[in-house]
Amino acid sequence: MSTYIAAIDQGTTSSRCIVFDHGGAIVSVAQKEHRQIFPKPGWVEHDAEEIWANVLDVVHGALQKASLTVHDLAAVGITNQRETTLVWDKATGKPVHNAIVWQDTRTDQLVKELGEQNRFREKCGLPLATYFSGPKVRWLLDHVDGLRERGERGEVLFGTMDTWLIWKLTGRHVTDVTNASRTMLMNLETLDWDDELVDAIGVPKAMLPEIRSSAEVYGTATGTLEGVPVASALGDQQAALFGQTCYSPGEGKCTYGTGSFLLVNTGDKPVVSENGLLTTVGYKIGDQPAAYALEGAIAVTGALVQWFRDKMGLISSAPEIETLARSVEDNGGAYFVPAFSGLFAPHWRSDARGIIAGLTGYIDKGHIARAVLEATAWQTREVVDAMNADSGVELVALKVDGGMTANNLLMGFLSDVLDVPVVRPIVAETTCLGAAYAAGLAVGYWSDTETLRANWHKAAEWLPTMDAKTRDKGYRKWKKAVERTVGWIDEDDNDE
């Protein structure tokens, strides 16, 4: 039996490959950033060819670092930034346009025109928002000459980044249920493309990939991964839910990356949110029933630290923000709401824009650094409140993962504002781990989910120390700041 499983994580700012052993431990990692392309305010694009080249680089790099060859791999799994949308020529494999990234807000006007949110939400579990893939495909069809006609003839293919990578690796045009559930085009009950939704958004069905489970062999790779089964695909947040072994209803996790995403397993039935959360597919293993999840998506968390570093120049590396934030006792009364792409859950206001509230002459860069970190915790609190209301079950602990969990000040503050323990596992790269686990199950490398649960171990835990009065006062001020972010975008702001 081959000894290892590889996972490709095609993320928003970088692509990486991690090789895991049977115990779920990391054997090697390679990572490479790609360009963020900003053609206009609110527009965000990626070069899919650059991403493909980077994926090949990191796969090669991860194998090389561990002195492995493809023959040492039992399978490869894929996890990806969700909603990022690409259309490419079926014959040449060339993208017809840059990929439109999930953060991109160019479809704002289209989303307004589509209106009547409920007919969408009932079927696909999602509110009409610029975030999702369906409106992004429609924008491409409306703005790239001749693309709609080519789409109807099946000459061009649509895919999210999982579909693009599977197609490049195996030549198969498929996606999995978790990624398909983020397009606004899939029916949550049937787990197939919904004719009414597809027609309403206006996407030719001939362009759409086949929807498959999250853990099965889609095909065998050629090229760099010659002969290796490509055996899983999960959107990054669902992959993290799977990697954190949240296999029972009520178990949840929050991933802190570019944005942050809190998911709770709701079992084999979709739960409709009354509080601004998304109903989504958590995962589907082979022929087993799908597991559903409630999700709270926050657009900007780690991206705010990047902005603070790259655009403000107040720190030269992301970890420095903790040192700067610790140079002061508190936020000095400053609150930073990073609504750079509007507000996601639980507000869904694409007209919101970021603000710093509570500024006085007393505030220095340390206070701003602290407000930058605290924004992540307060945004999480809003989502947890909505989650508790929807599910009727109080969150008792939060499993966390992702790059920002290395920030101890933030994790402690998060525990304080949620008033629950915050727990980080030994393998914090749970997105890749989830993709590896699903691929391993598909090829029999691991026998069942109980085996995977046994691999999960706690590395660190933060317990709340803040008194209720301080917590409530801070939350009230945060909410006041949020109120001041909405209504910034006028009708003519989105004119081309």
Short mmCIF file of C-alpha atoms in Angstrom, two decimals, residues 43-264:
data_model
loop_
_atom_site.label_atom_id
_atom_site.label_comp_id
_atom_site.label_asym_id
_atom_site.label_seq_id
_atom_site.Cartn_x
_atom_site.Cartn_y
_atom_site.Cartn_z
CA TRP A 43 -13.31 43.95 -8.31
CA VAL A 44 -10.94 41.06 -7.50
CA GLU A 45 -9.52 38.61 -10.04
CA HIS A 46 -7.00 35.75 -10.26
CA ASP A 47 -5.05 34.41 -13.23
CA ALA A 48 -6.10 30.75 -13.40
CA GLU A 49 -3.08 29.78 -15.54
CA GLU A 50 -0.75 31.25 -12.90
CA ILE A 51 -2.61 29.28 -10.22
CA TRP A 52 -2.29 26.03 -12.23
CA ALA A 53 1.46 26.58 -12.66
CA ASN A 54 1.77 27.26 -8.91
CA VAL A 55 -0.18 24.09 -8.07
CA LEU A 56 2.25 22.01 -10.14
CA ASP A 57 5.16 23.77 -8.38
CA VAL A 58 3.88 23.09 -4.88
CA VAL A 59 3.03 19.44 -5.62
CA HIS A 60 6.54 18.94 -6.96
CA GLY A 61 7.99 20.89 -4.00
CA ALA A 62 6.12 18.92 -1.32
CA LEU A 63 7.19 15.59 -2.81
CA GLN A 64 10.78 16.75 -3.21
CA LYS A 65 11.03 18.03 0.40
CA ALA A 66 10.09 14.60 1.73
CA SER A 67 12.15 12.72 -0.90
CA LEU A 68 8.96 11.09 -2.21
CA THR A 69 7.71 10.18 -5.68
CA VAL A 70 4.15 9.83 -7.00
CA HIS A 71 4.42 6.10 -6.29
CA ASP A 72 4.39 6.90 -2.56
CA LEU A 73 0.92 8.50 -2.80
CA ALA A 74 -2.30 6.51 -2.34
CA ALA A 75 -4.41 9.44 -3.56
CA VAL A 76 -4.60 13.22 -3.85
CA GLY A 77 -7.47 15.35 -2.54
CA ILE A 78 -8.41 18.90 -3.50
CA THR A 79 -9.76 21.73 -1.41
CA ASN A 80 -10.32 25.20 -2.77
CA GLN A 81 -11.38 28.79 -2.30
CA ARG A 82 -15.11 28.57 -2.95
CA GLU A 83 -17.30 30.68 -5.25
CA THR A 84 -14.31 31.91 -7.29
CA THR A 85 -15.56 31.50 -10.84
CA LEU A 86 -13.83 30.53 -14.07
CA VAL A 87 -14.93 29.84 -17.64
CA TRP A 88 -12.52 28.19 -20.08
CA ASP A 89 -12.45 26.96 -23.66
CA LYS A 90 -13.20 23.23 -23.80
CA ALA A 91 -10.96 22.66 -26.82
CA THR A 92 -7.89 24.73 -25.90
CA GLY A 93 -8.18 24.74 -22.09
CA LYS A 94 -7.56 28.51 -22.10
CA PRO A 95 -9.58 30.65 -19.65
CA VAL A 96 -11.77 33.19 -21.48
CA HIS A 97 -11.27 35.77 -18.69
CA ASN A 98 -9.49 35.98 -15.34
CA ALA A 99 -11.21 34.07 -12.54
CA ILE A 100 -13.65 36.30 -10.64
CA VAL A 101 -12.87 35.91 -6.93
CA TRP A 102 -15.49 35.29 -4.22
CA GLN A 103 -14.77 38.73 -2.68
CA ASP A 104 -15.59 40.51 -5.95
CA THR A 105 -18.66 42.81 -5.85
CA ARG A 106 -19.12 43.63 -9.57
CA THR A 107 -22.38 41.67 -9.69
CA ASP A 108 -24.04 44.05 -7.21
CA GLN A 109 -26.40 45.57 -9.81
CA LEU A 110 -27.24 42.16 -11.30
CA VAL A 111 -28.07 40.79 -7.84
CA LYS A 112 -30.44 43.74 -7.28
CA GLU A 113 -32.13 43.03 -10.62
CA LEU A 114 -32.55 39.33 -9.86
CA GLY A 115 -34.45 40.30 -6.66
CA GLU A 116 -37.03 38.03 -5.08
CA GLN A 117 -34.49 36.43 -2.77
CA ASN A 118 -36.81 33.82 -1.35
CA ARG A 119 -37.34 31.73 -4.48
CA PHE A 120 -33.58 31.23 -4.51
CA ARG A 121 -33.07 30.75 -0.80
CA GLU A 122 -35.72 28.05 -0.41
CA LYS A 123 -34.03 25.86 -3.00
CA CYS A 124 -30.32 26.60 -2.65
CA GLY A 125 -30.07 27.78 0.99
CA LEU A 126 -28.31 31.01 0.02
CA PRO A 127 -29.36 34.66 -0.03
CA LEU A 128 -28.91 36.51 -3.30
CA ALA A 129 -25.48 38.08 -2.91
CA THR A 130 -22.43 39.04 -4.97
CA TYR A 131 -20.50 36.36 -3.03
CA PHE A 132 -21.81 33.34 -4.96
CA SER A 133 -20.72 31.85 -8.29
CA GLY A 134 -23.99 31.89 -10.28
CA PRO A 135 -24.17 35.69 -10.69
CA LYS A 136 -20.44 35.77 -11.50
CA VAL A 137 -20.91 33.31 -14.41
CA ARG A 138 -23.86 35.39 -15.61
CA TRP A 139 -21.65 38.53 -15.53
CA LEU A 140 -19.07 36.79 -17.75
CA LEU A 141 -21.80 35.63 -20.14
CA ASP A 142 -23.08 39.22 -20.37
CA HIS A 143 -19.68 40.88 -20.77
CA VAL A 144 -17.44 38.56 -22.83
CA ASP A 145 -18.30 38.78 -26.55
CA GLY A 146 -20.03 35.69 -27.90
CA LEU A 147 -19.64 33.75 -24.64
CA ARG A 148 -23.34 33.02 -24.10
CA GLU A 149 -23.68 31.44 -27.55
CA ARG A 150 -20.53 29.39 -26.99
CA GLY A 151 -21.86 28.34 -23.57
CA GLU A 152 -25.12 27.14 -25.08
CA ARG A 153 -23.16 25.08 -27.62
CA GLY A 154 -21.07 23.55 -24.82
CA GLU A 155 -17.83 24.99 -26.24
CA VAL A 156 -16.86 26.61 -22.93
CA LEU A 157 -16.92 25.12 -19.45
CA PHE A 158 -17.75 26.71 -16.10
CA GLY A 159 -16.08 25.65 -12.90
CA THR A 160 -15.00 26.72 -9.46
CA MET A 161 -11.32 26.14 -8.70
CA ASP A 162 -11.84 22.48 -7.72
CA THR A 163 -13.37 21.83 -11.15
CA TRP A 164 -10.53 23.64 -12.93
CA LEU A 165 -7.87 21.60 -11.10
CA ILE A 166 -9.68 18.25 -11.56
CA TRP A 167 -10.10 19.07 -15.26
CA LYS A 168 -6.40 19.99 -15.61
CA LEU A 169 -5.33 16.83 -13.73
CA THR A 170 -7.73 14.26 -15.21
CA GLY A 171 -9.63 15.83 -18.12
CA ARG A 172 -12.94 15.23 -16.25
CA HIS A 173 -15.44 18.10 -15.89
CA VAL A 174 -16.82 17.52 -12.38
CA THR A 175 -17.44 19.34 -9.11
CA ASP A 176 -18.51 18.09 -5.70
CA VAL A 177 -21.70 18.81 -3.75
CA THR A 178 -20.01 21.28 -1.37
CA ASN A 179 -18.74 23.53 -4.16
CA ALA A 180 -21.93 23.13 -6.19
CA SER A 181 -23.94 24.21 -3.14
CA ARG A 182 -22.20 27.64 -3.35
CA THR A 183 -23.26 28.48 -6.91
CA MET A 184 -26.97 29.31 -6.24
CA LEU A 185 -27.68 26.82 -9.04
CA MET A 186 -27.92 23.53 -7.06
CA ASN A 187 -31.01 22.26 -5.29
CA LEU A 188 -30.09 21.35 -1.70
CA GLU A 189 -32.58 18.49 -1.55
CA THR A 190 -31.83 16.79 -4.90
CA LEU A 191 -28.09 17.67 -4.91
CA ASP A 192 -28.39 18.39 -8.63
CA TRP A 193 -28.58 21.49 -10.84
CA ASP A 194 -32.05 23.03 -10.50
CA ASP A 195 -33.68 24.02 -13.80
CA GLU A 196 -35.60 26.91 -12.24
CA LEU A 197 -32.50 28.36 -10.58
CA VAL A 198 -30.33 27.84 -13.68
CA ASP A 199 -32.94 29.61 -15.85
CA ALA A 200 -33.51 32.43 -13.34
CA ILE A 201 -29.81 33.29 -13.14
CA GLY A 202 -29.37 32.67 -16.85
CA VAL A 203 -26.56 30.11 -17.19
CA PRO A 204 -26.59 27.54 -20.05
CA LYS A 205 -26.74 24.04 -18.57
CA ALA A 206 -24.26 22.76 -21.17
CA MET A 207 -21.47 24.68 -19.35
CA LEU A 208 -22.07 23.09 -15.95
CA PRO A 209 -19.92 20.29 -14.52
CA GLU A 210 -21.30 16.99 -13.27
CA ILE A 211 -21.99 17.04 -9.50
CA ARG A 212 -20.36 14.18 -7.57
CA SER A 213 -19.80 13.29 -3.91
CA SER A 214 -16.90 14.83 -1.92
CA ALA A 215 -15.03 11.52 -1.58
CA GLU A 216 -14.76 9.27 -4.62
CA VAL A 217 -12.23 8.69 -7.39
CA TYR A 218 -12.99 11.25 -10.12
CA GLY A 219 -10.17 10.08 -12.34
CA THR A 220 -6.47 9.32 -12.47
CA ALA A 221 -4.01 12.18 -12.81
CA THR A 222 -1.63 12.65 -15.71
CA GLY A 223 1.58 14.71 -15.78
CA THR A 224 3.24 15.61 -12.46
CA LEU A 225 0.91 13.28 -10.48
CA GLU A 226 0.86 10.55 -13.18
CA GLY A 227 -1.25 7.58 -12.07
CA VAL A 228 -2.41 9.00 -8.71
CA PRO A 229 -6.19 8.80 -8.08
CA VAL A 230 -7.80 12.25 -7.68
CA ALA A 231 -10.22 11.19 -4.96
CA SER A 232 -11.76 14.17 -3.15
CA ALA A 233 -12.98 17.71 -3.57
CA LEU A 234 -14.35 19.92 -0.81
CA GLY A 235 -14.76 23.66 -0.60
CA ASP A 236 -12.18 24.91 1.88
CA GLN A 237 -14.57 25.54 4.78
CA GLN A 238 -16.30 22.20 4.43
CA ALA A 239 -12.87 20.55 4.22
CA ALA A 240 -11.94 22.20 7.53
CA LEU A 241 -15.21 20.96 9.10
CA PHE A 242 -14.27 17.47 7.93
CA GLY A 243 -10.63 17.81 9.05
CA GLN A 244 -11.76 18.99 12.50
CA THR A 245 -13.77 15.72 12.68
CA CYS A 246 -17.11 17.50 13.18
CA TYR A 247 -19.05 14.41 12.13
CA SER A 248 -21.99 14.71 14.57
CA PRO A 249 -24.82 17.26 14.54
CA GLY A 250 -23.97 20.26 16.74
CA GLU A 251 -20.20 20.00 16.27
CA GLY A 252 -18.64 23.09 14.73
CA LYS A 253 -15.45 24.89 13.79
CA CYS A 254 -14.26 28.30 12.71
CA THR A 255 -11.44 28.75 10.21
CA TYR A 256 -9.49 32.01 10.42
CA GLY A 257 -7.91 32.82 7.07
CA THR A 258 -8.39 35.65 4.55
CA GLY A 259 -12.02 35.62 5.68
CA SER A 260 -13.46 33.54 8.51
CA PHE A 261 -16.05 30.83 8.35
CA LEU A 262 -17.98 29.23 11.17
CA LEU A 263 -19.71 25.96 10.27
CA VAL A 264 -21.88 23.70 12.42
#
